[in-house]
Amino acid sequence: MKRFTVLGAGLAGCEAAWQIAESGFDVTLIEMKPQKFTPAHKSEYFAELVCSNSLKASRIESAAGLLKEEMARLGSLTVPIARACAVPAGGALAVDRNIFAKTVTEKIHSHPHIKIEHRVADKICPSDDEILIIATGPLTDGALAGEIEKLCPGMLSFYDAAAPIVTADSVDMDKAFGASRYDRGGESDYLNCPFNKEQYEHFIDELIHAESAVVHDFDVYEGCMPIEKLAKRGLDAPRFGPMKPVGLVDPATGHRPWACVQLRRENEAGTMFNLVGFQTNLKFGEQKRVFSMIPGLEHAQFVRYGVMHRNSFLDSPRVLSGDFSLRSHPRIFFAGQITGVEGYMESAASGLMAGINAVKKAVGDDTVILSEYTMIGALSHYISDESVKDFQPMGANFGILPPIEPKIRDKKERYSALAERALSELNKANTY
């Protein structure tokens, strides 16, 4: 009988352990917290969400929504929990982070086939009867990182960033206004801080000249670009990015603002909001000074400042198969952001598939690589595609799916057709 071990109790590790346990096999889940914390993690709970409470769009006709629906149909642990502890966020699935992590932790602890060990893993030497899943996350460091580099030459490093959080009652609602883009969702889902042209240009000038914390020379993934680095690309770069005003009308003027900072509800009670797209590496004092220039945040109370932390991911096309196993060691699987899937649910989905395939491997069945017409399958194909030379993390998006033929010109209809095709393909998959 094969033994199963999962390293790391983030979203990916919890999904992997859950899939193994639900198949009737005993699995040991090793988690270093509370003995050791990464620079980004604070809670003792499993599946801690660090840089955002948003799990992106919920509509099936969106890439992120399709991914979550595929996961739910495959028996995901985290998707039903996320839906059960959702907070209002327009068309997005946002959760109360504490409730989400607490619920995942309780489910894992209560499963009779999951044994939990709280210790720091520093060796990778599975026995002949063991199947190992490494889901230690993008902040893996120390001895374990060294062990992984021995297995997988070509580890790549970059820096990731988290956005600040402010209290709701410190936002000046005489200047800010509640609304979701294009009126999707209730007014309490998002708060909006509008800029006129003069205010915007002054803000950008202060932003690009603000003092940053010292970081080493690593690349930053585009999806987590610090707002000050984006601003240095050009005056209008933030206005066409996280500060875009499209879909919004300032009730004070009756017109679309020149630019806008959106604040997204952080918890169920609506007492905290995070600055959407404002990941940053500015020093804390500079964050207070510069972000207080945002209209409506002049007297904002910051309950968390933005931080940056080192992330690592595998050069996966060179070392991983589409079932998330190592080509050189098929009994060792990787899951989560360390594989180069980018995003919370993408990480969880890779853990789900690694768990399913670990069981397949143990019983002697062929492992499963879902059709590239599905979102999960497209991600697994991407991270294992040896033709990809300059590998960078990839999140769920319709661009990685094969196109619909004949081409559908209307985007909404095209996305709907892609989603319908994906779920049809998923129904054909034999995952158990």
XYZ file of C-alpha atoms in Angstrom:
432
model
C 0.000 0.000 0.000
C 1.367 3.392 -0.979
C 1.783 6.129 1.620
C 0.810 9.708 0.803
C 2.497 12.852 2.098
C 1.608 16.460 1.292
C 3.961 19.296 2.206
C 2.178 22.592 2.849
C -1.363 23.408 3.970
C -2.114 26.317 1.678
C -4.996 26.100 -0.764
C -3.114 23.686 -3.037
C -1.960 21.401 -0.233
C -5.385 21.281 1.380
C -7.041 20.427 -1.945
C -4.450 17.703 -2.615
C -4.837 16.130 0.825
C -8.634 16.332 0.546
C -8.727 14.529 -2.791
C -6.532 11.713 -1.453
C -8.541 11.380 1.748
C -11.882 11.459 -0.059
C -10.605 8.551 -2.169
C -10.302 6.514 1.032
C -6.536 6.698 1.524
C -4.676 7.943 4.582
C -2.543 11.030 3.958
C -0.111 12.970 6.128
C -0.292 16.743 5.741
C 2.830 18.533 6.968
C 2.516 22.251 7.763
C 5.227 24.423 9.310
C 2.846 26.899 10.956
C 2.738 27.794 13.828
C 6.393 26.798 14.308
C 7.444 29.045 11.442
C 5.747 31.743 9.380
C 6.684 33.261 6.046
C 7.031 37.074 5.863
C 3.551 37.254 4.297
C 1.597 34.867 6.531
C 0.189 35.805 9.924
C -2.641 33.380 10.700
C -2.252 29.859 12.104
C -5.126 28.699 9.884
C -4.619 26.652 6.736
C -5.425 28.108 3.287
C -4.586 31.646 4.398
C -5.367 34.318 1.807
C -2.619 36.935 1.881
C -2.813 39.670 -0.758
C -6.538 39.805 -1.549
C -9.863 38.457 -0.391
C -11.099 38.250 -3.970
C -11.188 34.946 -5.801
C -12.044 36.856 -8.981
C -15.171 36.672 -11.124
C -17.963 34.254 -10.290
C -19.778 34.187 -13.644
C -19.246 30.918 -15.515
C -18.849 32.967 -18.709
C -15.648 34.425 -17.238
C -12.315 32.605 -17.121
C -12.099 32.721 -13.325
C -15.729 31.697 -12.908
C -15.309 28.793 -15.308
C -12.251 27.594 -13.389
C -14.178 27.536 -10.116
C -17.126 25.722 -11.695
C -14.810 23.046 -13.088
C -13.257 22.647 -9.656
C -16.642 22.364 -7.976
C -17.683 19.623 -10.386
C -14.463 17.743 -9.628
C -15.158 17.699 -5.888
C -13.198 20.742 -4.748
C -12.862 21.439 -1.039
C -12.256 25.181 -1.300
C -14.824 26.334 -3.866
C -17.949 25.348 -1.878
C -16.420 26.865 1.254
C -15.642 30.106 -0.594
C -19.183 30.313 -1.904
C -20.575 29.692 1.580
C -18.578 32.520 3.193
C -18.776 35.037 0.347
C -19.120 38.762 0.977
C -20.751 41.180 -1.486
C -18.322 42.094 -4.276
C -20.333 42.757 -7.406
C -19.572 40.071 -9.982
C -16.582 38.749 -8.046
C -16.385 35.957 -5.484
C -14.824 37.641 -2.466
C -14.703 36.004 0.939
C -14.248 36.870 4.566
C -10.656 35.686 4.748
C -10.725 34.643 8.388
C -13.938 32.640 8.060
C -12.707 31.005 4.849
C -9.376 29.867 6.319
C -10.968 28.787 9.595
C -13.558 26.662 7.773
C -10.968 24.997 5.529
C -8.825 24.238 8.587
C -11.757 22.692 10.441
C -12.683 20.501 7.476
C -9.119 19.233 7.127
C -8.758 18.561 10.860
C -12.038 16.673 11.022
C -11.337 14.278 8.128
C -10.596 10.790 9.480
C -8.070 9.990 6.737
C -5.935 13.143 7.195
C -3.120 13.175 9.747
C -1.589 16.592 10.415
C 2.000 17.184 11.476
C 3.098 20.695 12.428
C 6.804 20.820 11.631
C 9.269 22.339 9.194
C 10.059 19.974 6.328
C 13.652 20.308 5.190
C 14.276 17.073 3.293
C 12.856 15.511 0.143
C 13.607 11.806 0.319
C 10.388 9.839 -0.173
C 10.568 6.123 0.505
C 9.860 3.569 -2.205
C 6.265 3.155 -1.010
C 5.555 6.891 -0.691
C 3.955 9.403 -3.045
C 4.868 12.991 -2.231
C 3.088 16.232 -3.167
C 5.085 19.435 -2.628
C 2.728 22.386 -2.185
C 4.895 24.666 -0.083
C 4.018 27.822 -1.974
C 5.922 30.600 -3.707
C 7.671 31.637 -0.473
C 9.520 28.336 -0.091
C 13.003 29.023 1.242
C 15.840 27.634 3.328
C 16.824 23.987 3.285
C 13.652 22.894 1.509
C 14.258 25.341 -1.341
C 17.729 23.891 -1.670
C 16.293 20.391 -1.849
C 13.861 21.462 -4.570
C 16.632 23.097 -6.568
C 18.546 19.815 -6.513
C 15.494 18.110 -7.999
C 14.615 20.946 -10.358
C 17.522 22.998 -11.674
C 16.322 26.381 -12.900
C 14.218 27.757 -10.038
C 13.126 31.297 -10.899
C 12.577 34.075 -8.368
C 10.471 37.228 -8.410
C 8.802 39.558 -5.943
C 5.098 39.625 -5.236
C 3.180 42.491 -3.640
C 0.140 42.938 -1.391
C -2.192 45.952 -1.304
C -3.000 48.137 1.728
C -6.260 47.859 3.695
C -8.168 50.787 5.258
C -11.108 50.960 7.652
C -14.460 51.730 6.052
C -15.430 54.404 8.572
C -12.270 56.392 7.854
C -13.178 56.889 4.177
C -14.636 60.341 3.465
C -17.908 59.524 1.724
C -18.427 63.170 0.823
C -15.715 62.532 -1.784
C -15.906 58.778 -2.357
C -18.997 56.987 -3.624
C -20.287 53.445 -3.596
C -20.754 51.668 -6.950
C -19.646 48.647 -8.927
C -18.504 49.076 -12.514
C -21.447 49.121 -14.911
C -23.767 48.767 -11.868
C -22.811 45.109 -11.335
C -23.497 44.380 -7.671
C -24.629 46.634 -4.853
C -23.252 50.026 -3.903
C -21.682 48.532 -0.766
C -19.474 46.132 -2.750
C -16.965 48.783 -3.836
C -16.090 52.318 -2.800
C -14.661 54.637 -5.448
C -12.273 57.547 -5.008
C -12.503 59.813 -8.099
C -9.715 62.057 -9.434
C -9.896 65.024 -11.727
C -6.977 65.480 -14.135
C -5.021 67.879 -11.914
C -5.387 65.677 -8.830
C -4.357 62.600 -10.805
C -1.204 64.114 -12.280
C -0.103 65.452 -8.903
C -0.721 62.050 -7.307
C 1.280 60.209 -9.977
C 4.173 62.648 -9.598
C 4.313 62.020 -5.845
C 3.903 58.275 -6.356
C 6.841 57.850 -8.714
C 9.126 59.941 -6.486
C 8.156 58.219 -3.215
C 10.761 56.165 -1.387
C 10.574 52.400 -1.767
C 11.767 49.707 0.581
C 14.969 47.973 -0.469
C 14.476 44.867 -2.592
C 16.910 42.724 -4.506
C 16.998 42.673 -8.287
C 14.284 40.142 -9.099
C 11.593 40.401 -11.719
C 8.028 41.165 -10.673
C 5.181 39.250 -12.293
C 2.959 41.548 -14.365
C -0.216 40.553 -12.495
C 1.274 41.794 -9.198
C 3.077 44.879 -10.501
C 3.594 47.455 -7.713
C 1.540 50.552 -8.462
C 4.600 52.816 -8.248
C 6.483 50.702 -10.797
C 3.482 50.779 -13.121
C 3.304 54.580 -12.766
C 6.930 54.879 -13.902
C 5.979 53.313 -17.231
C 4.060 56.412 -18.203
C 1.696 59.054 -16.870
C -1.427 57.266 -18.103
C -0.351 53.696 -17.286
C -2.287 53.517 -13.962
C -5.284 55.285 -15.556
C -5.535 52.468 -18.086
C -4.822 49.873 -15.394
C -6.030 49.693 -11.772
C -7.108 53.350 -11.766
C -9.275 53.089 -14.864
C -12.556 55.012 -14.507
C -14.579 53.045 -17.083
C -18.028 51.923 -16.012
C -18.223 54.530 -13.239
C -20.064 57.834 -12.897
C -19.224 60.236 -10.089
C -22.598 61.332 -8.632
C -21.039 64.633 -7.569
C -20.351 65.622 -11.179
C -22.588 63.358 -13.226
C -19.573 62.415 -15.353
C -16.951 59.704 -15.523
C -13.895 60.646 -13.411
C -10.509 61.244 -15.013
C -9.203 58.346 -12.927
C -10.465 56.343 -9.980
C -9.147 54.176 -7.154
C -11.524 51.365 -6.221
C -11.734 49.974 -2.708
C -13.082 46.436 -2.407
C -14.876 45.117 0.647
C -12.419 43.046 2.674
C -14.701 41.286 5.162
C -18.310 40.255 5.580
C -19.046 43.063 8.003
C -17.800 45.634 5.499
C -15.569 47.310 8.091
C -12.416 47.070 5.971
C -11.639 47.745 2.310
C -8.507 47.040 0.263
C -7.127 49.289 -2.461
C -7.710 47.305 -5.648
C -4.557 46.915 -7.728
C -2.455 48.937 -5.285
C 0.176 46.341 -4.512
C 3.183 48.321 -3.436
C 6.741 48.310 -2.175
C 6.731 51.849 -0.789
C 7.940 52.354 2.749
C 5.095 52.407 5.246
C 5.470 56.127 5.980
C 5.443 56.887 2.269
C 2.327 54.782 1.785
C 0.554 56.808 4.455
C 1.697 60.090 2.905
C 1.059 59.333 -0.774
C -2.093 57.223 -0.499
C -3.643 59.835 1.781
C -3.611 62.080 -1.311
C -6.308 59.868 -2.839
C -9.612 61.804 -2.699
C -11.598 60.374 0.202
C -8.580 58.802 1.913
C -7.097 61.984 3.375
C -7.795 60.683 6.881
C -7.856 56.972 6.134
C -6.845 54.539 8.861
C -4.540 51.906 7.395
C -4.951 48.571 9.151
C -2.360 46.968 6.884
C 0.230 48.541 4.647
C 1.300 46.965 1.405
C 4.235 44.574 1.542
C 6.464 42.738 -0.895
C 7.884 39.286 -0.466
C 10.078 36.887 -2.391
C 8.288 34.347 -4.552
C 9.777 31.377 -6.353
C 8.390 29.164 -9.065
C 9.661 26.232 -11.086
C 10.737 26.408 -14.684
C 7.846 24.002 -15.046
C 7.932 23.326 -18.817
C 11.360 21.846 -18.302
C 10.611 19.714 -15.225
C 6.867 19.001 -14.852
C 4.455 16.758 -16.721
C 0.877 17.843 -17.382
C -0.313 15.723 -14.433
C 1.895 17.902 -12.134
C 4.430 15.137 -11.489
C 8.170 15.545 -11.932
C 9.359 14.049 -15.189
C 12.498 12.816 -13.454
C 10.682 11.488 -10.335
C 7.095 10.492 -11.250
C 6.165 9.748 -7.623
C 6.828 13.379 -6.678
C 4.158 15.930 -7.567
C 4.144 19.716 -7.245
C 1.089 21.896 -6.718
C 0.261 25.552 -6.178
C 1.953 28.765 -7.240
C 5.360 27.124 -7.158
C 4.315 25.377 -10.405
C 3.702 28.689 -12.172
C -0.090 28.750 -11.988
C -0.924 32.263 -10.821
C -3.790 32.942 -8.444
C -5.514 31.438 -5.438
C -8.018 29.277 -7.300
C -5.500 28.313 -9.948
C -3.243 27.078 -7.146
C -6.093 25.182 -5.532
C -6.993 23.614 -8.890
C -3.447 22.336 -9.351
C -3.598 20.799 -5.874
C -6.892 19.151 -6.733
C -5.385 17.582 -9.861
C -2.169 16.581 -8.085
C -4.242 14.818 -5.423
C -6.355 12.980 -7.999
C -3.261 11.916 -9.916
C -1.380 10.824 -6.809
C -4.182 8.346 -6.158
C -4.129 7.245 -9.801
C -0.399 6.661 -9.542
C -0.794 4.650 -6.332
C -3.360 2.230 -7.749
C -1.576 1.800 -11.062
C -4.032 3.722 -13.236
C -3.079 6.243 -15.895
C -2.936 9.756 -14.521
C -5.374 12.396 -15.758
C -4.581 15.452 -17.846
C -7.820 17.237 -18.616
C -8.633 18.408 -22.127
C -7.020 21.694 -23.128
C -10.571 22.863 -23.877
C -11.163 23.028 -20.104
C -9.638 25.845 -18.056
C -7.852 23.470 -15.680
C -6.582 21.425 -18.613
C -5.368 24.517 -20.446
C -3.387 25.609 -17.386
C -1.812 22.177 -16.950
C -0.928 22.084 -20.657
C 0.649 25.534 -20.408
C 2.860 24.809 -17.400
C 4.127 21.593 -19.034
C 4.522 22.891 -22.591
C 8.190 22.431 -23.485
C 7.862 24.899 -26.362
C 7.402 27.721 -23.827
C 10.881 29.206 -23.511
C 10.591 32.302 -21.306
C 8.233 30.808 -18.741
C 6.171 33.173 -16.599
C 3.259 32.456 -14.215
C -0.144 32.147 -15.851
C -3.607 32.638 -14.402
C -6.934 31.534 -15.797
C -7.829 33.381 -18.997
C -9.653 32.557 -22.201
C -6.538 33.249 -24.234
C -5.006 29.893 -23.271
C -8.009 27.935 -24.560
C -8.100 26.808 -28.206
C -10.343 29.211 -30.132
C -13.915 28.486 -31.109
C -14.330 27.691 -34.799
C -15.913 29.321 -36.687
C -14.920 32.445 -34.799
C -17.621 34.202 -32.776
C -17.099 37.958 -33.029
C -19.231 39.012 -30.059
C -17.022 38.641 -26.960
C -19.833 37.802 -24.565
C -21.182 35.114 -26.884
C -17.657 33.794 -27.509
C -16.873 33.464 -23.812
C -20.208 31.774 -23.197
C -19.467 29.268 -25.962
C -15.973 28.603 -24.600
C -17.419 27.943 -21.145
C -20.111 25.639 -22.524
C -17.518 23.688 -24.494
C -15.233 23.407 -21.457
C -17.927 21.993 -19.196
C -18.994 19.567 -21.905
C -15.391 18.328 -22.176
C -15.130 18.061 -18.403
C -18.166 15.783 -18.321
C -16.279 13.344 -20.551
C -13.253 13.158 -18.231
C -12.702 10.040 -16.161
C -11.086 11.424 -13.044
C -11.997 8.483 -10.779
